[in-house]
């Protein structure tokens, strides 16, 4: 007989997730089971799955630090992912609504495959410190279906890999065909999310940078939003803008608007992502 489990559905600016509480790490979900749960026709439907498990129950070396809870994030195809900026805010919402953790202005630590991240309350949602980032100016060329020529991409790593491409105007962004995976040349060994970005005109309004973005996520496809991708896109445009770039950004995605800011943390600069996190319903499902 198939095992029946309880799940919760949630989203952050339309980037949606199946959430499964497994505090003691008893569930061993296969990639096929994750993909079946995330299937939008025959399953619950989601861009990914968040397994809520105590860090102590994870294999040694998977996570560490002072975080009680580990976010075991899987892409919709069942593959493992290092980090998810929208997912960790939804994860934080689940912890607080379920009474598993308190998250206030002082924040709480949540472990991920990209290390432990600090999450704090921010307005009606949450803000996560994604940590330091790195830039690869020799990023791959990117070809989207329908383009006659490939365009240069900037590599940005915020705990998971991204390639950001700037477009000239909104018509180019709106006309993109992202039903097919963009081709990266060379293809990064671990793959990468691809962000297509249009800066606002003017770029800076009242001291805040504004951009629009669409994204193709590895292991998923085009999504309404990608939290780490939003951070990567803002960092890429700031990199291109140079020293006069603002430290605060607003990024519009098909699912809503997210905030990005950079702050000093000792000798390093960190990037922080803020936005809403919503739990929509709870149910039960039989594991295949």
Short mmCIF file of C-alpha atoms in Angstrom, two decimals:
data_model
loop_
_atom_site.label_atom_id
_atom_site.label_comp_id
_atom_site.label_asym_id
_atom_site.label_seq_id
_atom_site.Cartn_x
_atom_site.Cartn_y
_atom_site.Cartn_z
CA UNK A 1 0.00 0.00 0.00
CA UNK A 2 1.31 3.46 -0.91
CA UNK A 3 2.35 5.69 1.98
CA UNK A 4 0.13 8.75 2.51
CA UNK A 5 1.85 11.95 3.61
CA UNK A 6 0.67 15.44 4.52
CA UNK A 7 1.84 18.38 2.43
CA UNK A 8 1.43 22.15 2.32
CA UNK A 9 1.49 24.29 -0.82
CA UNK A 10 3.12 27.73 -0.77
CA UNK A 11 4.63 30.35 -3.05
CA UNK A 12 6.81 33.45 -3.16
CA UNK A 13 5.79 35.84 -5.97
CA UNK A 14 4.32 32.92 -7.88
CA UNK A 15 7.36 30.64 -7.51
CA UNK A 16 5.51 27.70 -5.93
CA UNK A 17 6.52 24.76 -3.79
CA UNK A 18 5.28 21.54 -2.23
CA UNK A 19 6.32 21.56 1.44
CA UNK A 20 6.71 18.29 3.35
CA UNK A 21 7.51 18.16 7.06
CA UNK A 22 9.98 15.37 7.82
CA UNK A 23 11.63 16.49 11.08
CA UNK A 24 13.44 13.24 11.79
CA UNK A 25 14.55 12.61 8.20
CA UNK A 26 12.46 9.43 7.85
CA UNK A 27 11.43 10.04 4.23
CA UNK A 28 13.76 9.02 1.42
CA UNK A 29 12.15 10.72 -1.56
CA UNK A 30 13.48 9.57 -4.92
CA UNK A 31 13.88 11.99 -7.84
CA UNK A 32 10.96 10.24 -9.55
CA UNK A 33 8.72 10.74 -6.51
CA UNK A 34 9.63 14.43 -6.30
CA UNK A 35 8.95 14.88 -10.00
CA UNK A 36 5.59 13.13 -9.64
CA UNK A 37 4.56 15.39 -6.74
CA UNK A 38 5.60 18.52 -8.68
CA UNK A 39 3.88 17.47 -11.93
CA UNK A 40 1.22 20.06 -12.79
CA UNK A 41 -1.04 17.59 -14.61
CA UNK A 42 -0.91 14.41 -12.53
CA UNK A 43 0.55 15.63 -9.20
CA UNK A 44 0.15 18.56 -6.85
CA UNK A 45 2.07 20.89 -9.15
CA UNK A 46 5.04 23.07 -8.20
CA UNK A 47 8.37 24.52 -9.30
CA UNK A 48 10.08 22.56 -6.55
CA UNK A 49 9.81 20.68 -3.27
CA UNK A 50 10.88 21.81 0.21
CA UNK A 51 11.50 19.06 2.76
CA UNK A 52 11.54 20.41 6.33
CA UNK A 53 14.08 18.33 8.23
CA UNK A 54 16.20 18.91 11.32
CA UNK A 55 19.82 19.59 10.45
CA UNK A 56 20.91 16.89 12.91
CA UNK A 57 18.98 14.31 10.86
CA UNK A 58 20.83 15.14 7.64
CA UNK A 59 23.91 13.18 6.53
CA UNK A 60 27.15 14.46 8.04
CA UNK A 61 28.64 17.19 5.90
CA UNK A 62 25.37 18.17 4.22
CA UNK A 63 24.86 21.13 6.52
CA UNK A 64 26.35 22.56 9.64
CA UNK A 65 26.49 25.60 11.83
CA UNK A 66 23.91 26.64 14.38
CA UNK A 67 20.77 26.10 12.28
CA UNK A 68 18.17 23.74 13.75
CA UNK A 69 16.31 23.30 10.46
CA UNK A 70 17.59 22.26 7.04
CA UNK A 71 15.86 23.20 3.76
CA UNK A 72 16.17 20.13 1.54
CA UNK A 73 15.29 21.76 -1.78
CA UNK A 74 14.60 19.75 -4.93
CA UNK A 75 13.87 21.10 -8.41
CA UNK A 76 10.66 20.04 -10.15
CA UNK A 77 12.55 17.31 -12.04
CA UNK A 78 13.73 15.83 -8.75
CA UNK A 79 17.32 17.08 -8.95
CA UNK A 80 19.04 18.58 -5.92
CA UNK A 81 19.63 22.35 -5.75
CA UNK A 82 21.97 24.32 -3.53
CA UNK A 83 19.67 27.18 -2.64
CA UNK A 84 16.35 28.87 -3.43
CA UNK A 85 15.69 32.50 -2.49
CA UNK A 86 11.91 32.32 -2.78
CA UNK A 87 11.86 28.84 -1.29
CA UNK A 88 13.70 29.80 1.87
CA UNK A 89 11.20 32.58 2.59
CA UNK A 90 8.31 30.12 2.10
CA UNK A 91 10.22 27.66 4.29
CA UNK A 92 10.48 30.37 6.97
CA UNK A 93 6.75 31.05 6.70
CA UNK A 94 6.05 27.34 7.19
CA UNK A 95 8.31 27.16 10.26
CA UNK A 96 6.55 30.09 11.91
CA UNK A 97 2.98 29.08 10.98
CA UNK A 98 3.63 25.49 12.15
CA UNK A 99 5.13 26.62 15.46
CA UNK A 100 8.46 24.97 14.67
CA UNK A 101 10.49 28.18 15.00
CA UNK A 102 10.19 31.85 15.88
CA UNK A 103 11.56 34.32 13.35
CA UNK A 104 11.65 37.97 14.33
CA UNK A 105 13.73 41.06 13.62
CA UNK A 106 16.78 39.29 15.10
CA UNK A 107 16.37 36.49 12.59
CA UNK A 108 16.86 32.74 12.57
CA UNK A 109 19.35 30.50 10.82
CA UNK A 110 18.21 28.01 8.18
CA UNK A 111 20.65 25.48 6.75
CA UNK A 112 20.89 24.86 2.99
CA UNK A 113 23.30 23.14 0.64
CA UNK A 114 24.83 26.59 0.10
CA UNK A 115 25.43 27.00 3.85
CA UNK A 116 23.33 28.39 6.69
CA UNK A 117 21.39 31.58 5.87
CA UNK A 118 19.95 34.18 8.24
CA UNK A 119 16.26 34.97 7.67
CA UNK A 120 14.47 37.89 9.33
CA UNK A 121 10.98 39.37 9.27
CA UNK A 122 10.58 42.13 6.69
CA UNK A 123 7.21 43.85 6.40
CA UNK A 124 4.61 41.21 5.60
CA UNK A 125 7.27 38.80 4.37
CA UNK A 126 10.86 37.83 5.06
CA UNK A 127 14.39 38.88 4.12
CA UNK A 128 17.24 36.41 3.65
CA UNK A 129 20.94 37.18 3.72
CA UNK A 130 22.27 35.22 0.74
CA UNK A 131 25.86 36.01 1.71
CA UNK A 132 28.74 37.12 -0.50
CA UNK A 133 28.66 36.66 -4.24
CA UNK A 134 31.13 36.20 -7.07
CA UNK A 135 31.20 37.54 -10.63
CA UNK A 136 32.52 35.75 -13.70
CA UNK A 137 33.02 38.23 -16.52
CA UNK A 138 33.87 35.35 -18.86
CA UNK A 139 30.38 33.93 -18.58
CA UNK A 140 28.99 31.77 -21.38
CA UNK A 141 27.29 32.96 -24.52
CA UNK A 142 23.53 32.53 -24.35
CA UNK A 143 21.21 31.62 -27.20
CA UNK A 144 17.43 31.76 -26.71
CA UNK A 145 15.08 30.09 -29.16
CA UNK A 146 14.41 32.52 -32.01
CA UNK A 147 17.64 34.52 -31.63
CA UNK A 148 19.84 34.70 -34.71
CA UNK A 149 23.00 35.22 -32.66
CA UNK A 150 24.09 34.33 -29.16
CA UNK A 151 24.48 37.11 -26.60
CA UNK A 152 27.10 37.45 -23.86
CA UNK A 153 26.13 36.48 -20.32
CA UNK A 154 27.59 37.54 -17.00
CA UNK A 155 28.14 34.74 -14.48
CA UNK A 156 26.90 35.48 -10.96
CA UNK A 157 27.14 32.96 -8.12
CA UNK A 158 25.02 33.64 -5.02
CA UNK A 159 25.31 30.13 -3.61
CA UNK A 160 23.91 28.70 -6.84
CA UNK A 161 24.95 29.54 -10.42
CA UNK A 162 23.32 32.15 -12.67
CA UNK A 163 23.96 33.68 -16.08
CA UNK A 164 22.49 37.15 -16.66
CA UNK A 165 21.84 38.67 -20.10
CA UNK A 166 20.78 42.29 -20.59
CA UNK A 167 18.17 43.12 -23.25
CA UNK A 168 17.55 46.51 -24.90
CA UNK A 169 13.86 47.00 -24.15
CA UNK A 170 10.59 45.60 -22.81
CA UNK A 171 9.47 44.32 -26.22
CA UNK A 172 12.54 42.08 -26.39
CA UNK A 173 11.82 40.76 -22.90
CA UNK A 174 8.12 40.19 -23.50
CA UNK A 175 8.77 38.47 -26.85
CA UNK A 176 11.17 35.84 -25.51
CA UNK A 177 10.38 32.19 -26.21
CA UNK A 178 11.39 30.40 -23.02
CA UNK A 179 9.44 27.24 -23.74
CA UNK A 180 12.84 25.78 -24.69
CA UNK A 181 15.93 25.76 -22.50
CA UNK A 182 18.43 28.48 -23.47
CA UNK A 183 21.70 27.11 -24.83
CA UNK A 184 24.85 28.08 -22.91
CA UNK A 185 28.25 27.97 -24.61
CA UNK A 186 30.23 26.68 -22.85
CA UNK A 187 27.71 24.80 -20.71
CA UNK A 188 28.62 25.07 -16.99
CA UNK A 189 29.28 21.70 -15.40
CA UNK A 190 26.43 22.12 -12.91
CA UNK A 191 24.20 24.05 -15.30
CA UNK A 192 22.87 27.50 -14.45
CA UNK A 193 19.71 29.53 -14.16
CA UNK A 194 19.40 32.09 -16.96
CA UNK A 195 18.05 35.59 -16.25
CA UNK A 196 17.00 37.96 -19.05
CA UNK A 197 16.92 41.55 -17.80
CA UNK A 198 15.79 44.99 -18.94
CA UNK A 199 16.91 48.06 -16.93
CA UNK A 200 14.27 50.71 -16.29
CA UNK A 201 14.54 54.15 -17.87
CA UNK A 202 15.79 55.92 -15.84
CA UNK A 203 17.65 53.09 -14.11
CA UNK A 204 17.66 54.78 -10.67
CA UNK A 205 14.50 56.26 -9.20
CA UNK A 206 14.63 57.93 -5.77
CA UNK A 207 17.92 56.19 -5.05
CA UNK A 208 16.58 52.72 -5.92
CA UNK A 209 17.54 50.76 -9.03
CA UNK A 210 14.69 49.24 -11.07
CA UNK A 211 14.80 46.33 -13.49
CA UNK A 212 12.44 43.78 -15.07
CA UNK A 213 13.36 40.12 -15.40
CA UNK A 214 12.30 36.75 -16.78
CA UNK A 215 14.05 33.53 -15.83
CA UNK A 216 14.60 29.97 -17.01
CA UNK A 217 15.47 27.78 -14.03
CA UNK A 218 17.58 24.66 -14.47
CA UNK A 219 15.58 21.54 -13.71
CA UNK A 220 12.29 23.47 -13.92
CA UNK A 221 11.79 25.74 -16.94
CA UNK A 222 10.46 29.28 -17.00
CA UNK A 223 9.02 30.29 -13.63
CA UNK A 224 7.07 33.33 -12.47
CA UNK A 225 9.94 34.27 -10.18
CA UNK A 226 13.37 33.14 -8.97
CA UNK A 227 14.65 34.70 -5.75
CA UNK A 228 18.35 34.01 -6.19
CA UNK A 229 17.92 34.94 -9.86
CA UNK A 230 16.46 38.29 -8.85
CA UNK A 231 19.49 38.91 -6.64
CA UNK A 232 21.85 37.83 -9.43
CA UNK A 233 20.11 40.10 -11.94
CA UNK A 234 20.36 43.13 -9.66
CA UNK A 235 24.01 42.39 -8.94
CA UNK A 236 24.76 42.03 -12.64
CA UNK A 237 23.16 45.36 -13.56
CA UNK A 238 24.95 47.02 -10.64
CA UNK A 239 28.23 45.52 -11.90
CA UNK A 240 27.63 46.94 -15.37
CA UNK A 241 26.58 50.32 -13.92
CA UNK A 242 29.85 50.69 -12.00
CA UNK A 243 30.73 52.54 -8.83
CA UNK A 244 27.71 54.84 -8.95
CA UNK A 245 25.24 51.95 -8.80
CA UNK A 246 22.74 52.04 -5.91
CA UNK A 247 22.83 49.53 -3.07
CA UNK A 248 19.06 48.97 -3.18
CA UNK A 249 17.02 47.49 -6.03
CA UNK A 250 13.44 46.64 -6.93
CA UNK A 251 13.04 43.80 -9.41
CA UNK A 252 9.78 43.15 -11.25
CA UNK A 253 9.11 39.56 -12.30
CA UNK A 254 5.92 38.06 -13.78
CA UNK A 255 4.83 36.99 -10.28
CA UNK A 256 5.38 40.31 -8.50
CA UNK A 257 8.16 42.49 -7.10
CA UNK A 258 11.12 41.60 -4.89
CA UNK A 259 13.67 43.75 -3.07
CA UNK A 260 17.44 43.38 -3.21
CA UNK A 261 20.04 45.28 -1.21
CA UNK A 262 23.73 44.96 -0.54
CA UNK A 263 25.30 45.62 2.87
CA UNK A 264 28.74 45.47 4.46
CA UNK A 265 29.45 42.44 6.64
CA UNK A 266 32.94 42.99 7.97
CA UNK A 267 35.35 43.02 5.05
CA UNK A 268 32.80 41.51 2.65
CA UNK A 269 29.57 42.69 1.07
CA UNK A 270 26.47 40.53 1.28
CA UNK A 271 23.34 40.54 -0.87
CA UNK A 272 19.93 40.37 0.81
CA UNK A 273 16.61 39.40 -0.79
CA UNK A 274 13.19 40.40 0.55
CA UNK A 275 9.62 39.68 -0.44
CA UNK A 276 6.36 37.90 0.40
CA UNK A 277 5.85 34.26 1.33
CA UNK A 278 2.38 32.70 1.26
CA UNK A 279 0.98 29.33 2.35
CA UNK A 280 -2.09 28.46 0.28
CA UNK A 281 -3.46 25.05 1.34
CA UNK A 282 -2.71 21.73 3.05
CA UNK A 283 -3.67 18.25 1.96
CA UNK A 284 -2.66 14.61 1.81
CA UNK A 285 -1.18 12.67 -1.06
CA UNK A 286 -0.16 9.05 -1.66
CA UNK A 287 3.48 8.52 -2.59
CA UNK A 288 3.87 6.45 -5.74
#
